[in-house]
Short mmCIF file of C-alpha atoms in Angstrom, two decimals:
data_model
loop_
_atom_site.label_atom_id
_atom_site.label_comp_id
_atom_site.label_asym_id
_atom_site.label_seq_id
_atom_site.Cartn_x
_atom_site.Cartn_y
_atom_site.Cartn_z
CA UNK A 52 8.94 6.99 30.16
CA UNK A 53 10.51 9.17 27.48
CA UNK A 54 12.22 6.13 25.96
CA UNK A 55 8.92 4.23 25.89
CA UNK A 56 7.23 7.12 24.09
CA UNK A 57 10.09 7.17 21.59
CA UNK A 58 9.62 3.44 20.92
CA UNK A 59 5.88 3.99 20.42
CA UNK A 60 6.65 6.72 17.92
CA UNK A 61 8.66 4.23 15.86
CA UNK A 62 6.27 1.27 16.25
CA UNK A 63 3.39 3.41 15.02
CA UNK A 64 5.39 5.15 12.33
CA UNK A 65 3.10 6.10 9.40
CA UNK A 66 4.84 3.62 7.08
CA UNK A 67 3.66 0.70 9.20
CA UNK A 68 0.03 1.80 9.63
CA UNK A 69 -0.96 0.62 6.15
CA UNK A 70 0.21 -2.91 6.93
CA UNK A 71 -1.56 -2.77 10.31
CA UNK A 72 -4.79 -1.77 8.52
CA UNK A 73 -4.51 -4.66 6.05
CA UNK A 74 -3.82 -7.20 8.79
CA UNK A 75 -6.66 -5.75 10.85
CA UNK A 76 -9.06 -6.13 7.93
CA UNK A 77 -8.11 -9.72 7.17
CA UNK A 78 -8.22 -10.64 10.86
CA UNK A 79 -11.66 -9.11 11.47
CA UNK A 80 -13.49 -9.72 8.21
CA UNK A 81 -15.96 -12.56 7.86
CA UNK A 82 -15.62 -12.54 4.08
CA UNK A 83 -13.62 -15.41 2.69
CA UNK A 84 -10.31 -14.50 1.10
CA UNK A 85 -8.02 -17.22 -0.25
CA UNK A 86 -4.65 -17.47 1.48
CA UNK A 87 -2.93 -16.53 -1.77
CA UNK A 88 -4.94 -13.28 -1.99
CA UNK A 89 -4.16 -12.35 1.62
CA UNK A 90 -0.47 -13.00 1.03
CA UNK A 91 -0.37 -11.12 -2.27
CA UNK A 92 -2.19 -8.04 -0.94
CA UNK A 93 -0.05 -7.92 2.20
CA UNK A 94 3.20 -8.24 0.23
CA UNK A 95 2.14 -5.54 -2.23
CA UNK A 96 1.30 -3.17 0.63
CA UNK A 97 4.63 -3.92 2.35
CA UNK A 98 6.55 -3.23 -0.86
CA UNK A 99 4.71 -0.02 -1.78
CA UNK A 100 4.33 1.53 1.68
CA UNK A 101 7.45 0.31 3.51
CA UNK A 102 10.24 -1.10 1.34
CA UNK A 103 10.20 1.45 -1.48
CA UNK A 104 9.80 4.46 0.87
CA UNK A 105 12.68 3.20 3.04
CA UNK A 106 14.86 2.78 -0.06
CA UNK A 107 14.02 6.31 -1.18
CA UNK A 108 14.70 7.64 2.31
CA UNK A 109 18.21 6.14 2.37
CA UNK A 110 18.82 7.44 -1.14
CA UNK A 111 17.84 10.92 0.04
CA UNK A 112 20.17 10.53 3.00
CA UNK A 113 23.10 9.81 0.68
CA UNK A 114 22.22 13.00 -1.21
CA UNK A 115 22.02 14.97 2.02
CA UNK A 116 18.31 15.66 1.50
CA UNK A 117 17.22 13.86 4.69
CA UNK A 118 18.86 13.54 8.07
CA UNK A 119 16.29 11.65 10.12
CA UNK A 120 13.88 8.76 9.65
CA UNK A 121 11.20 11.06 11.11
CA UNK A 122 11.82 13.84 8.53
CA UNK A 123 11.76 16.49 11.21
CA UNK A 124 12.66 19.33 8.83
CA UNK A 125 9.72 20.59 6.80
CA UNK A 126 11.91 21.14 3.73
CA UNK A 127 12.77 17.42 3.68
CA UNK A 128 9.15 16.31 3.37
CA UNK A 129 8.32 17.32 -0.20
CA UNK A 130 9.95 14.44 -2.07
CA UNK A 131 8.92 11.63 0.34
CA UNK A 132 5.32 12.85 0.46
CA UNK A 133 5.15 13.28 -3.33
CA UNK A 134 6.54 9.75 -3.79
CA UNK A 135 4.06 8.42 -1.24
CA UNK A 136 1.18 10.02 -3.16
CA UNK A 137 2.35 8.20 -6.30
CA UNK A 138 2.77 4.86 -4.50
CA UNK A 139 -0.68 5.04 -2.88
CA UNK A 140 -2.19 5.87 -6.27
CA UNK A 141 -0.50 2.81 -7.78
CA UNK A 142 -1.74 0.70 -4.87
CA UNK A 143 -5.41 1.58 -5.31
CA UNK A 144 -5.17 1.61 -9.09
CA UNK A 145 -3.43 -1.73 -9.58
CA UNK A 146 -3.64 -3.78 -6.37
CA UNK A 147 -6.45 -2.96 -3.96
CA UNK A 148 -9.25 -2.24 -6.39
CA UNK A 149 -12.75 -1.27 -5.32
CA UNK A 150 -14.38 -4.36 -6.81
CA UNK A 151 -12.07 -6.69 -4.87
CA UNK A 152 -11.78 -5.25 -1.35
CA UNK A 153 -13.90 -2.08 -1.13
CA UNK A 154 -13.20 -1.49 2.57
CA UNK A 155 -9.43 -1.37 2.07
CA UNK A 156 -9.83 0.53 -1.19
CA UNK A 157 -11.59 3.37 0.61
CA UNK A 158 -9.10 3.29 3.48
CA UNK A 159 -6.19 3.74 1.08
CA UNK A 160 -8.13 6.29 -0.97
CA UNK A 161 -8.55 8.27 2.25
CA UNK A 162 -4.85 7.80 2.99
CA UNK A 163 -4.08 9.19 -0.48
CA UNK A 164 -6.22 12.28 0.18
CA UNK A 165 -4.58 12.77 3.59
CA UNK A 166 -1.10 12.50 2.07
CA UNK A 167 -1.98 15.07 -0.60
CA UNK A 168 -3.16 17.39 2.18
CA UNK A 169 0.09 16.88 4.10
CA UNK A 170 2.04 17.69 0.93
CA UNK A 171 0.01 20.84 0.31
CA UNK A 172 0.58 21.95 3.90
CA UNK A 173 4.34 21.73 3.31
CA UNK A 174 4.03 24.44 0.65
CA UNK A 175 2.48 26.81 3.19
CA UNK A 176 5.22 25.95 5.70
CA UNK A 177 2.96 23.84 7.94
CA UNK A 178 4.36 20.54 9.20
CA UNK A 179 1.23 18.47 9.81
CA UNK A 180 1.93 15.42 11.97
CA UNK A 181 1.97 12.40 9.65
CA UNK A 182 1.95 10.16 12.73
CA UNK A 183 -1.40 11.65 13.73
CA UNK A 184 -2.71 11.36 10.18
CA UNK A 185 -1.88 7.66 10.20
CA UNK A 186 -3.15 6.68 13.65
CA UNK A 187 -6.37 8.71 13.32
CA UNK A 188 -7.01 7.20 9.87
CA UNK A 189 -6.82 3.61 11.09
CA UNK A 190 -9.00 4.53 14.07
CA UNK A 191 -11.79 5.82 11.82
CA UNK A 192 -11.31 2.76 9.60
CA UNK A 193 -11.82 0.45 12.60
CA UNK A 194 -14.95 2.35 13.65
CA UNK A 195 -16.28 2.24 10.09
CA UNK A 196 -15.52 -1.45 9.76
CA UNK A 197 -17.36 -2.17 13.01
CA UNK A 198 -20.41 -0.27 11.74
CA UNK A 199 -20.15 -1.84 8.29
CA UNK A 200 -20.12 -5.41 9.58
CA UNK A 201 -22.45 -4.71 12.54
CA UNK A 202 -19.93 -6.31 14.89
CA UNK A 203 -18.78 -5.11 18.28
CA UNK A 204 -15.10 -4.12 18.27
CA UNK A 205 -15.39 -1.70 21.17
CA UNK A 206 -12.14 -2.81 22.85
CA UNK A 207 -10.16 -2.42 19.64
CA UNK A 208 -11.66 1.02 19.02
CA UNK A 209 -10.98 2.07 22.62
CA UNK A 210 -7.39 0.89 22.27
CA UNK A 211 -6.93 2.86 19.04
CA UNK A 212 -8.45 5.99 20.59
CA UNK A 213 -6.02 5.63 23.48
CA UNK A 214 -3.19 5.21 20.99
CA UNK A 215 -4.12 8.54 19.39
CA UNK A 216 -3.38 10.22 22.70
CA UNK A 217 -0.22 8.21 23.31
CA UNK A 218 1.17 8.91 19.83
CA UNK A 219 0.39 12.62 20.21
CA UNK A 220 2.15 12.61 23.57
CA UNK A 221 5.17 10.84 22.08
CA UNK A 222 5.47 13.43 19.29
CA UNK A 223 5.27 16.26 21.82
CA UNK A 224 7.78 14.50 24.09
CA UNK A 225 10.22 14.15 21.19
CA UNK A 226 9.64 17.82 20.31
CA UNK A 227 8.79 16.71 16.77
CA UNK A 228 5.58 18.76 16.63
CA UNK A 229 3.64 21.42 18.45
CA UNK A 230 -0.03 21.16 19.38
CA UNK A 231 -1.23 22.92 16.23
CA UNK A 232 0.63 20.47 13.97
CA UNK A 233 -0.81 17.51 15.88
CA UNK A 234 -4.36 18.85 15.53
CA UNK A 235 -3.91 19.54 11.82
CA UNK A 236 -2.54 16.01 11.36
CA UNK A 237 -5.39 14.47 13.33
CA UNK A 238 -8.03 16.31 11.29
CA UNK A 239 -6.23 15.53 8.03
CA UNK A 240 -6.48 11.84 8.88
CA UNK A 241 -10.03 11.84 10.24
CA UNK A 242 -11.90 14.01 7.74
CA UNK A 243 -11.08 12.10 4.50
CA UNK A 244 -11.80 8.75 6.16
CA UNK A 245 -15.09 10.00 7.61
CA UNK A 246 -16.11 11.52 4.30
CA UNK A 247 -15.52 8.21 2.52
CA UNK A 248 -17.57 6.21 5.05
CA UNK A 249 -20.64 7.35 3.11
CA UNK A 250 -19.54 5.23 0.15
CA UNK A 251 -18.92 1.93 1.91
CA UNK A 252 -21.10 1.79 5.00
#
């Protein structure tokens, strides 16, 4: 069971959630998007939220500034989170613009706000769970998308809500966070996304 929870923690690592959100949008939307646009957006998200962060992580490892893919030490989080803020800003500024795909724009804008919050928490020595930020963000996005399109995605939403609990359990099982850090992460993911629903529902 502990090994399964560990695998879940990696499968739903925050770096992958952005790609999951993009694929979820393109799979569920009834708006027509040319194949080339879907491919281009997906590749840009993969580059900016997975490939570049992984490259930076391994660079930090060579410098001795990181010792785990999960960044378990709070002191190791400043540079990756600051870089992630910059990359998300570039993504919504240059790639996923509001006039093209407003739903994804607001999702990534919320992700940017959540990442800024996580970075600010580091400076007060609070290690908010980025896993919970990510999984709670995509959950609110799915709920918002269901309301926005007036379509029933109850099974997807139920699955994502269940995943929130499973991911939280996996982080506790791995002793990566305590309950307070999980709650702070959950709220840091939910509140920005819920606040932005006003603009696109």
